[in-house]
């Protein structure tokens, strides 16, 4: 079974600074997909970034980038130039191959951006 | 285009009753999956439907069931409600035609069981 671990329940960062959220996972699969979702107080899950395991290049989306270390099974999210609107719960998620659209989620990291 | 729509957004039910939640996926999406979110258990996968067939199922009791219609809209039903069923129920949709499809979530249905 797949497991996803987020070891930082809460984090805070000053506005305009950079913060990194950690995520590790455990799987025996070789091909899979990793995601970071953001859940603001509205509770709607919003996709931040996705990474295909077979791609060595780290994914980036504007101020968001990941550090994907396949051998270490690590998938951290870096948020640059943090903005107040980044305040939210962040979930790391794993999706294997041939499992339909079943996510395995971590427990989340609550990020607060301080003005 | 319209996003994933879930109804109702909020509801209160009494223990022992049953509830039906509805989800309309993004137009063109054929896969609909359901998740339960609680403070204690986090986000847990309930089941996924693709082209009216259940394709995958999580570890929930048989009281939790679902179905998908020909227009890809999906419903989930919980019978004999228990206090522990109080949760945010999230629906997600995707094209579903290959691995790693981007999945889009709805705003969720808040269920409170009293």
mmCIF file of N, CA and C in Angstrom, chain A residues 1-106:
data_model
loop_
_atom_site.group_PDB
_atom_site.id
_atom_site.type_symbol
_atom_site.label_atom_id
_atom_site.label_comp_id
_atom_site.label_asym_id
_atom_site.label_seq_id
_atom_site.Cartn_x
_atom_site.Cartn_y
_atom_site.Cartn_z
ATOM 1 N N UNK A 1 0.842 -1.194 0.000
ATOM 2 C CA UNK A 1 0.000 0.000 0.000
ATOM 3 C C UNK A 1 0.874 1.238 0.000
ATOM 4 N N UNK A 2 0.334 2.265 -0.614
ATOM 5 C CA UNK A 2 1.052 3.524 -0.674
ATOM 6 C C UNK A 2 0.797 4.354 0.579
ATOM 7 N N UNK A 3 1.808 5.031 1.044
ATOM 8 C CA UNK A 3 1.639 5.978 2.152
ATOM 9 C C UNK A 3 2.322 7.281 1.796
ATOM 10 N N UNK A 4 1.739 8.343 2.278
ATOM 11 C CA UNK A 4 2.278 9.683 2.061
ATOM 12 C C UNK A 4 2.420 10.354 3.412
ATOM 13 N N UNK A 5 3.575 10.917 3.673
ATOM 14 C CA UNK A 5 3.853 11.515 4.976
ATOM 15 C C UNK A 5 4.225 12.978 4.828
ATOM 16 N N UNK A 6 3.519 13.808 5.546
ATOM 17 C CA UNK A 6 3.853 15.228 5.651
ATOM 18 C C UNK A 6 4.174 15.475 7.115
ATOM 19 N N UNK A 7 5.422 15.747 7.413
ATOM 20 C CA UNK A 7 5.881 15.791 8.801
ATOM 21 C C UNK A 7 5.736 17.153 9.455
ATOM 22 N N UNK A 8 5.282 18.137 8.694
ATOM 23 C CA UNK A 8 5.149 19.494 9.227
ATOM 24 C C UNK A 8 3.659 19.847 9.314
ATOM 25 N N UNK A 9 3.038 19.701 10.469
ATOM 26 C CA UNK A 9 1.603 20.005 10.573
ATOM 27 C C UNK A 9 1.313 21.487 10.330
ATOM 28 N N UNK A 10 2.207 22.349 10.808
ATOM 29 C CA UNK A 10 1.993 23.792 10.655
ATOM 30 C C UNK A 10 3.302 24.485 10.303
ATOM 31 N N UNK A 11 3.197 25.490 9.450
ATOM 32 C CA UNK A 11 4.345 26.315 9.116
ATOM 33 C C UNK A 11 3.868 27.743 8.911
ATOM 34 N N UNK A 12 4.810 28.663 9.081
ATOM 35 C CA UNK A 12 4.499 30.060 8.803
ATOM 36 C C UNK A 12 5.676 30.682 8.054
ATOM 37 N N UNK A 13 5.374 31.720 7.305
ATOM 38 C CA UNK A 13 6.399 32.393 6.509
ATOM 39 C C UNK A 13 6.030 33.854 6.378
ATOM 40 N N UNK A 14 7.018 34.710 6.351
ATOM 41 C CA UNK A 14 6.784 36.127 6.147
ATOM 42 C C UNK A 14 6.440 36.371 4.681
ATOM 43 N N UNK A 15 5.547 37.293 4.483
ATOM 44 C CA UNK A 15 5.190 37.690 3.119
ATOM 45 C C UNK A 15 6.455 38.023 2.336
ATOM 46 N N UNK A 16 6.494 37.562 1.078
ATOM 47 C CA UNK A 16 7.607 37.776 0.134
ATOM 48 C C UNK A 16 8.787 36.825 0.364
ATOM 49 N N UNK A 17 8.754 36.057 1.434
ATOM 50 C CA UNK A 17 9.829 35.105 1.685
ATOM 51 C C UNK A 17 9.532 33.767 0.996
ATOM 52 N N UNK A 18 10.487 32.862 1.131
ATOM 53 C CA UNK A 18 10.368 31.533 0.519
ATOM 54 C C UNK A 18 10.162 30.478 1.593
ATOM 55 N N UNK A 19 9.336 29.506 1.309
ATOM 56 C CA UNK A 19 9.076 28.432 2.262
ATOM 57 C C UNK A 19 9.055 27.100 1.514
ATOM 58 N N UNK A 20 9.489 26.051 2.194
ATOM 59 C CA UNK A 20 9.495 24.712 1.599
ATOM 60 C C UNK A 20 8.694 23.753 2.467
ATOM 61 N N UNK A 21 7.764 23.074 1.850
ATOM 62 C CA UNK A 21 6.932 22.086 2.531
ATOM 63 C C UNK A 21 7.422 20.688 2.157
ATOM 64 N N UNK A 22 7.529 19.824 3.130
ATOM 65 C CA UNK A 22 8.110 18.504 2.903
ATOM 66 C C UNK A 22 7.052 17.436 2.686
ATOM 67 N N UNK A 23 7.429 16.439 1.903
ATOM 68 C CA UNK A 23 6.556 15.296 1.661
ATOM 69 C C UNK A 23 7.417 14.097 1.308
ATOM 70 N N UNK A 24 7.166 13.000 1.963
ATOM 71 C CA UNK A 24 7.798 11.750 1.570
ATOM 72 C C UNK A 24 6.711 10.722 1.327
ATOM 73 N N UNK A 25 7.033 9.703 0.558
ATOM 74 C CA UNK A 25 6.033 8.705 0.221
ATOM 75 C C UNK A 25 6.703 7.338 0.152
ATOM 76 N N UNK A 26 5.887 6.344 0.212
ATOM 77 C CA UNK A 26 6.406 4.986 0.131
ATOM 78 C C UNK A 26 5.592 4.221 -0.908
ATOM 79 N N UNK A 27 6.279 3.611 -1.856
ATOM 80 C CA UNK A 27 5.617 2.829 -2.883
ATOM 81 C C UNK A 27 6.597 1.842 -3.478
ATOM 82 N N UNK A 28 6.071 0.775 -4.022
ATOM 83 C CA UNK A 28 6.899 -0.185 -4.733
ATOM 84 C C UNK A 28 6.762 -0.003 -6.247
ATOM 85 N N UNK A 29 5.928 0.932 -6.652
ATOM 86 C CA UNK A 29 5.738 1.181 -8.077
ATOM 87 C C UNK A 29 6.883 2.018 -8.633
ATOM 88 N N UNK A 30 7.090 1.869 -9.930
ATOM 89 C CA UNK A 30 8.153 2.632 -10.591
ATOM 90 C C UNK A 30 7.596 3.852 -11.319
ATOM 91 N N UNK A 31 6.403 3.734 -11.817
ATOM 92 C CA UNK A 31 5.766 4.850 -12.519
ATOM 93 C C UNK A 31 4.541 5.312 -11.735
ATOM 94 N N UNK A 32 4.503 6.588 -11.453
ATOM 95 C CA UNK A 32 3.403 7.123 -10.648
ATOM 96 C C UNK A 32 3.383 8.635 -10.826
ATOM 97 N N UNK A 33 2.462 9.270 -10.146
ATOM 98 C CA UNK A 33 2.282 10.715 -10.273
ATOM 99 C C UNK A 33 2.175 11.315 -8.879
ATOM 100 N N UNK A 34 2.733 12.488 -8.733
ATOM 101 C CA UNK A 34 2.699 13.193 -7.458
ATOM 102 C C UNK A 34 2.091 14.571 -7.654
ATOM 103 N N UNK A 35 1.355 15.001 -6.662
ATOM 104 C CA UNK A 35 0.639 16.273 -6.759
ATOM 105 C C UNK A 35 0.759 17.045 -5.451
ATOM 106 N N UNK A 36 0.649 18.325 -5.553
ATOM 107 C CA UNK A 36 0.394 19.189 -4.406
ATOM 108 C C UNK A 36 -0.928 19.904 -4.670
ATOM 109 N N UNK A 37 -1.807 19.802 -3.670
ATOM 110 C CA UNK A 37 -3.073 20.507 -3.720
ATOM 111 C C UNK A 37 -3.111 21.510 -2.573
ATOM 112 N N UNK A 38 -3.799 22.605 -2.815
ATOM 113 C CA UNK A 38 -3.995 23.652 -1.822
ATOM 114 C C UNK A 38 -5.461 23.663 -1.440
ATOM 115 N N UNK A 39 -5.731 23.749 -0.135
ATOM 116 C CA UNK A 39 -7.117 23.833 0.326
ATOM 117 C C UNK A 39 -7.274 25.083 1.194
ATOM 118 N N UNK A 40 -7.772 26.163 0.637
ATOM 119 C CA UNK A 40 -7.988 27.395 1.408
ATOM 120 C C UNK A 40 -9.187 27.236 2.327
ATOM 121 N N UNK A 41 -9.492 28.238 3.111
ATOM 122 C CA UNK A 41 -10.634 28.147 4.031
ATOM 123 C C UNK A 41 -11.952 27.788 3.350
ATOM 124 N N UNK A 42 -12.100 28.078 2.090
ATOM 125 C CA UNK A 42 -13.312 27.693 1.353
ATOM 126 C C UNK A 42 -13.442 26.176 1.233
ATOM 127 N N UNK A 43 -12.342 25.454 1.465
ATOM 128 C CA UNK A 43 -12.274 23.987 1.456
ATOM 129 C C UNK A 43 -12.221 23.370 0.063
ATOM 130 N N UNK A 44 -12.245 24.180 -0.987
ATOM 131 C CA UNK A 44 -12.103 23.585 -2.314
ATOM 132 C C UNK A 44 -10.643 23.244 -2.581
ATOM 133 N N UNK A 45 -10.390 22.040 -3.023
ATOM 134 C CA UNK A 45 -9.033 21.597 -3.325
ATOM 135 C C UNK A 45 -8.621 22.161 -4.682
ATOM 136 N N UNK A 46 -7.476 22.836 -4.681
ATOM 137 C CA UNK A 46 -6.992 23.464 -5.904
ATOM 138 C C UNK A 46 -5.631 22.878 -6.247
ATOM 139 N N UNK A 47 -5.486 22.416 -7.481
ATOM 140 C CA UNK A 47 -4.217 21.837 -7.899
ATOM 141 C C UNK A 47 -3.145 22.924 -7.952
ATOM 142 N N UNK A 48 -2.022 22.657 -7.301
ATOM 143 C CA UNK A 48 -0.891 23.588 -7.329
ATOM 144 C C UNK A 48 0.119 23.148 -8.378
ATOM 145 N N UNK A 49 0.483 21.868 -8.344
ATOM 146 C CA UNK A 49 1.532 21.396 -9.237
ATOM 147 C C UNK A 49 1.479 19.878 -9.295
ATOM 148 N N UNK A 50 1.919 19.302 -10.431
ATOM 149 C CA UNK A 50 1.964 17.856 -10.564
ATOM 150 C C UNK A 50 3.300 17.442 -11.166
ATOM 151 N N UNK A 51 3.687 16.211 -10.860
ATOM 152 C CA UNK A 51 4.968 15.689 -11.326
ATOM 153 C C UNK A 51 4.789 14.237 -11.760
ATOM 154 N N UNK A 52 5.268 13.917 -12.943
ATOM 155 C CA UNK A 52 5.283 12.516 -13.372
ATOM 156 C C UNK A 52 6.604 11.901 -12.924
ATOM 157 N N UNK A 53 6.546 10.733 -12.342
ATOM 158 C CA UNK A 53 7.748 10.130 -11.777
ATOM 159 C C UNK A 53 8.793 9.806 -12.841
ATOM 160 N N UNK A 54 8.361 9.589 -14.067
ATOM 161 C CA UNK A 54 9.321 9.216 -15.106
ATOM 162 C C UNK A 54 10.062 10.432 -15.662
ATOM 163 N N UNK A 55 9.642 11.610 -15.256
ATOM 164 C CA UNK A 55 10.333 12.831 -15.690
ATOM 165 C C UNK A 55 11.338 13.251 -14.628
ATOM 166 N N UNK A 56 12.571 13.406 -15.045
ATOM 167 C CA UNK A 56 13.600 13.797 -14.087
ATOM 168 C C UNK A 56 13.550 15.283 -13.763
ATOM 169 N N UNK A 57 13.054 16.070 -14.705
ATOM 170 C CA UNK A 57 13.011 17.508 -14.495
ATOM 171 C C UNK A 57 11.943 17.869 -13.481
ATOM 172 N N UNK A 58 12.302 18.717 -12.546
ATOM 173 C CA UNK A 58 11.346 19.163 -11.524
ATOM 174 C C UNK A 58 10.314 20.098 -12.128
ATOM 175 N N UNK A 59 9.063 19.884 -11.748
ATOM 176 C CA UNK A 59 7.972 20.711 -12.258
ATOM 177 C C UNK A 59 8.008 22.104 -11.617
ATOM 178 N N UNK A 60 7.598 23.090 -12.387
ATOM 179 C CA UNK A 60 7.471 24.457 -11.870
ATOM 180 C C UNK A 60 6.187 25.071 -12.408
ATOM 181 N N UNK A 61 5.569 25.898 -11.578
ATOM 182 C CA UNK A 61 4.372 26.641 -11.958
ATOM 183 C C UNK A 61 4.462 28.012 -11.304
ATOM 184 N N UNK A 62 4.982 28.953 -12.054
ATOM 185 C CA UNK A 62 5.120 30.328 -11.552
ATOM 186 C C UNK A 62 5.939 30.332 -10.257
ATOM 187 N N UNK A 63 5.353 30.724 -9.150
ATOM 188 C CA UNK A 63 6.096 30.828 -7.895
ATOM 189 C C UNK A 63 6.264 29.473 -7.184
ATOM 190 N N UNK A 64 5.665 28.434 -7.731
ATOM 191 C CA UNK A 64 5.691 27.126 -7.093
ATOM 192 C C UNK A 64 6.617 26.184 -7.858
ATOM 193 N N UNK A 65 7.444 25.483 -7.134
ATOM 194 C CA UNK A 65 8.320 24.501 -7.757
ATOM 195 C C UNK A 65 8.483 23.325 -6.805
ATOM 196 N N UNK A 66 8.898 22.201 -7.365
ATOM 197 C CA UNK A 66 9.084 21.026 -6.524
ATOM 198 C C UNK A 66 10.528 20.570 -6.613
ATOM 199 N N UNK A 67 10.937 19.851 -5.576
ATOM 200 C CA UNK A 67 12.216 19.151 -5.575
ATOM 201 C C UNK A 67 11.866 17.666 -5.459
ATOM 202 N N UNK A 68 11.920 16.983 -6.592
ATOM 203 C CA UNK A 68 11.527 15.586 -6.671
ATOM 204 C C UNK A 68 12.776 14.719 -6.633
ATOM 205 N N UNK A 69 12.895 13.937 -5.607
ATOM 206 C CA UNK A 69 14.017 13.019 -5.440
ATOM 207 C C UNK A 69 13.451 11.606 -5.435
ATOM 208 N N UNK A 70 13.464 10.953 -6.605
ATOM 209 C CA UNK A 70 12.797 9.667 -6.742
ATOM 210 C C UNK A 70 13.426 8.595 -5.862
ATOM 211 N N UNK A 71 14.740 8.557 -5.828
ATOM 212 C CA UNK A 71 15.411 7.520 -5.047
ATOM 213 C C UNK A 71 15.115 7.675 -3.557
ATOM 214 N N UNK A 72 15.035 8.890 -3.112
ATOM 215 C CA UNK A 72 14.745 9.165 -1.709
ATOM 216 C C UNK A 72 13.252 9.182 -1.427
ATOM 217 N N UNK A 73 12.435 9.091 -2.473
ATOM 218 C CA UNK A 73 10.975 9.147 -2.345
ATOM 219 C C UNK A 73 10.559 10.404 -1.598
ATOM 220 N N UNK A 74 11.055 11.514 -2.112
ATOM 221 C CA UNK A 74 10.794 12.801 -1.505
ATOM 222 C C UNK A 74 10.248 13.751 -2.553
ATOM 223 N N UNK A 75 9.301 14.583 -2.147
ATOM 224 C CA UNK A 75 8.618 15.470 -3.093
ATOM 225 C C UNK A 75 8.239 16.745 -2.348
ATOM 226 N N UNK A 76 9.176 17.672 -2.236
ATOM 227 C CA UNK A 76 8.926 18.895 -1.481
ATOM 228 C C UNK A 76 8.440 20.010 -2.398
ATOM 229 N N UNK A 77 7.683 20.911 -1.814
ATOM 230 C CA UNK A 77 7.117 22.055 -2.534
ATOM 231 C C UNK A 77 7.760 23.330 -2.047
ATOM 232 N N UNK A 78 8.290 24.125 -2.964
ATOM 233 C CA UNK A 78 8.860 25.419 -2.626
ATOM 234 C C UNK A 78 7.954 26.525 -3.150
ATOM 235 N N UNK A 79 7.615 27.426 -2.241
ATOM 236 C CA UNK A 79 6.808 28.589 -2.618
ATOM 237 C C UNK A 79 7.688 29.819 -2.486
ATOM 238 N N UNK A 80 7.898 30.480 -3.582
ATOM 239 C CA UNK A 80 8.725 31.683 -3.591
ATOM 240 C C UNK A 80 7.844 32.923 -3.522
ATOM 241 N N UNK A 81 8.424 34.025 -2.992
ATOM 242 C CA UNK A 81 7.683 35.289 -2.932
ATOM 243 C C UNK A 81 6.279 35.057 -2.359
ATOM 244 N N UNK A 82 6.215 34.486 -1.176
ATOM 245 C CA UNK A 82 4.939 34.111 -0.561
ATOM 246 C C UNK A 82 3.973 35.287 -0.492
ATOM 247 N N UNK A 83 2.723 34.999 -0.786
ATOM 248 C CA UNK A 83 1.678 36.007 -0.759
ATOM 249 C C UNK A 83 0.602 35.613 0.257
ATOM 250 N N UNK A 84 -0.144 36.614 0.731
ATOM 251 C CA UNK A 84 -1.165 36.351 1.748
ATOM 252 C C UNK A 84 -2.169 35.303 1.261
ATOM 253 N N UNK A 85 -2.432 35.311 -0.026
ATOM 254 C CA UNK A 85 -3.367 34.343 -0.599
ATOM 255 C C UNK A 85 -2.854 32.917 -0.614
ATOM 256 N N UNK A 86 -1.592 32.739 -0.251
ATOM 257 C CA UNK A 86 -1.049 31.377 -0.187
ATOM 258 C C UNK A 86 -1.419 30.704 1.132
ATOM 259 N N UNK A 87 -1.969 31.463 2.065
ATOM 260 C CA UNK A 87 -2.390 30.884 3.340
ATOM 261 C C UNK A 87 -3.455 29.826 3.077
ATOM 262 N N UNK A 88 -3.152 28.595 3.473
ATOM 263 C CA UNK A 88 -4.035 27.467 3.176
ATOM 264 C C UNK A 88 -3.447 26.201 3.764
ATOM 265 N N UNK A 89 -4.215 25.125 3.643
ATOM 266 C CA UNK A 89 -3.727 23.788 3.948
ATOM 267 C C UNK A 89 -3.175 23.227 2.654
ATOM 268 N N UNK A 90 -1.995 22.620 2.717
ATOM 269 C CA UNK A 90 -1.387 22.028 1.534
ATOM 270 C C UNK A 90 -1.284 20.515 1.704
ATOM 271 N N UNK A 91 -1.771 19.809 0.702
ATOM 272 C CA UNK A 91 -1.749 18.357 0.742
ATOM 273 C C UNK A 91 -0.868 17.810 -0.377
ATOM 274 N N UNK A 92 -0.033 16.878 0.005
ATOM 275 C CA UNK A 92 0.755 16.120 -0.944
ATOM 276 C C UNK A 92 -0.048 14.869 -1.290
ATOM 277 N N UNK A 93 -0.049 14.470 -2.561
ATOM 278 C CA UNK A 93 -0.861 13.325 -2.959
ATOM 279 C C UNK A 93 -0.114 12.458 -3.958
ATOM 280 N N UNK A 94 -0.337 11.158 -3.840
ATOM 281 C CA UNK A 94 0.272 10.152 -4.698
ATOM 282 C C UNK A 94 -0.811 9.451 -5.496
ATOM 283 N N UNK A 95 -0.519 9.200 -6.780
ATOM 284 C CA UNK A 95 -1.417 8.397 -7.606
ATOM 285 C C UNK A 95 -0.585 7.399 -8.379
ATOM 286 N N UNK A 96 -0.928 6.125 -8.242
ATOM 287 C CA UNK A 96 -0.190 5.095 -8.940
ATOM 288 C C UNK A 96 -0.725 4.866 -10.336
ATOM 289 N N UNK A 97 -0.120 3.953 -11.024
ATOM 290 C CA UNK A 97 -0.620 3.562 -12.342
ATOM 291 C C UNK A 97 -1.681 2.491 -12.172
ATOM 292 N N UNK A 98 -2.586 2.451 -13.113
ATOM 293 C CA UNK A 98 -3.591 1.379 -13.159
ATOM 294 C C UNK A 98 -4.449 1.306 -11.896
ATOM 295 N N UNK A 99 -4.615 2.412 -11.207
ATOM 296 C CA UNK A 99 -5.471 2.424 -10.018
ATOM 297 C C UNK A 99 -6.610 3.399 -10.187
ATOM 298 N N UNK A 100 -6.936 3.726 -11.426
ATOM 299 C CA UNK A 100 -7.969 4.713 -11.640
ATOM 300 C C UNK A 100 -7.511 6.040 -11.098
ATOM 301 N N UNK A 101 -8.406 6.819 -10.610
ATOM 302 C CA UNK A 101 -8.069 8.133 -10.080
ATOM 303 C C UNK A 101 -8.077 8.117 -8.560
ATOM 304 N N UNK A 102 -7.395 7.168 -7.969
ATOM 305 C CA UNK A 102 -7.335 7.077 -6.520
ATOM 306 C C UNK A 102 -6.097 7.782 -6.008
ATOM 307 N N UNK A 103 -6.323 8.812 -5.218
ATOM 308 C CA UNK A 103 -5.247 9.526 -4.563
ATOM 309 C C UNK A 103 -4.993 8.930 -3.190
ATOM 310 N N UNK A 104 -3.716 8.944 -2.799
ATOM 311 C CA UNK A 104 -3.347 8.747 -1.404
ATOM 312 C C UNK A 104 -2.819 10.106 -0.934
ATOM 313 N N UNK A 105 -3.459 10.655 0.066
ATOM 314 C CA UNK A 105 -3.114 11.981 0.544
ATOM 315 C C UNK A 105 -2.292 11.920 1.814
ATOM 316 N N UNK A 106 -1.426 12.911 1.990
ATOM 317 C CA UNK A 106 -0.790 13.122 3.274
ATOM 318 C C UNK A 106 -1.762 13.811 4.215
#
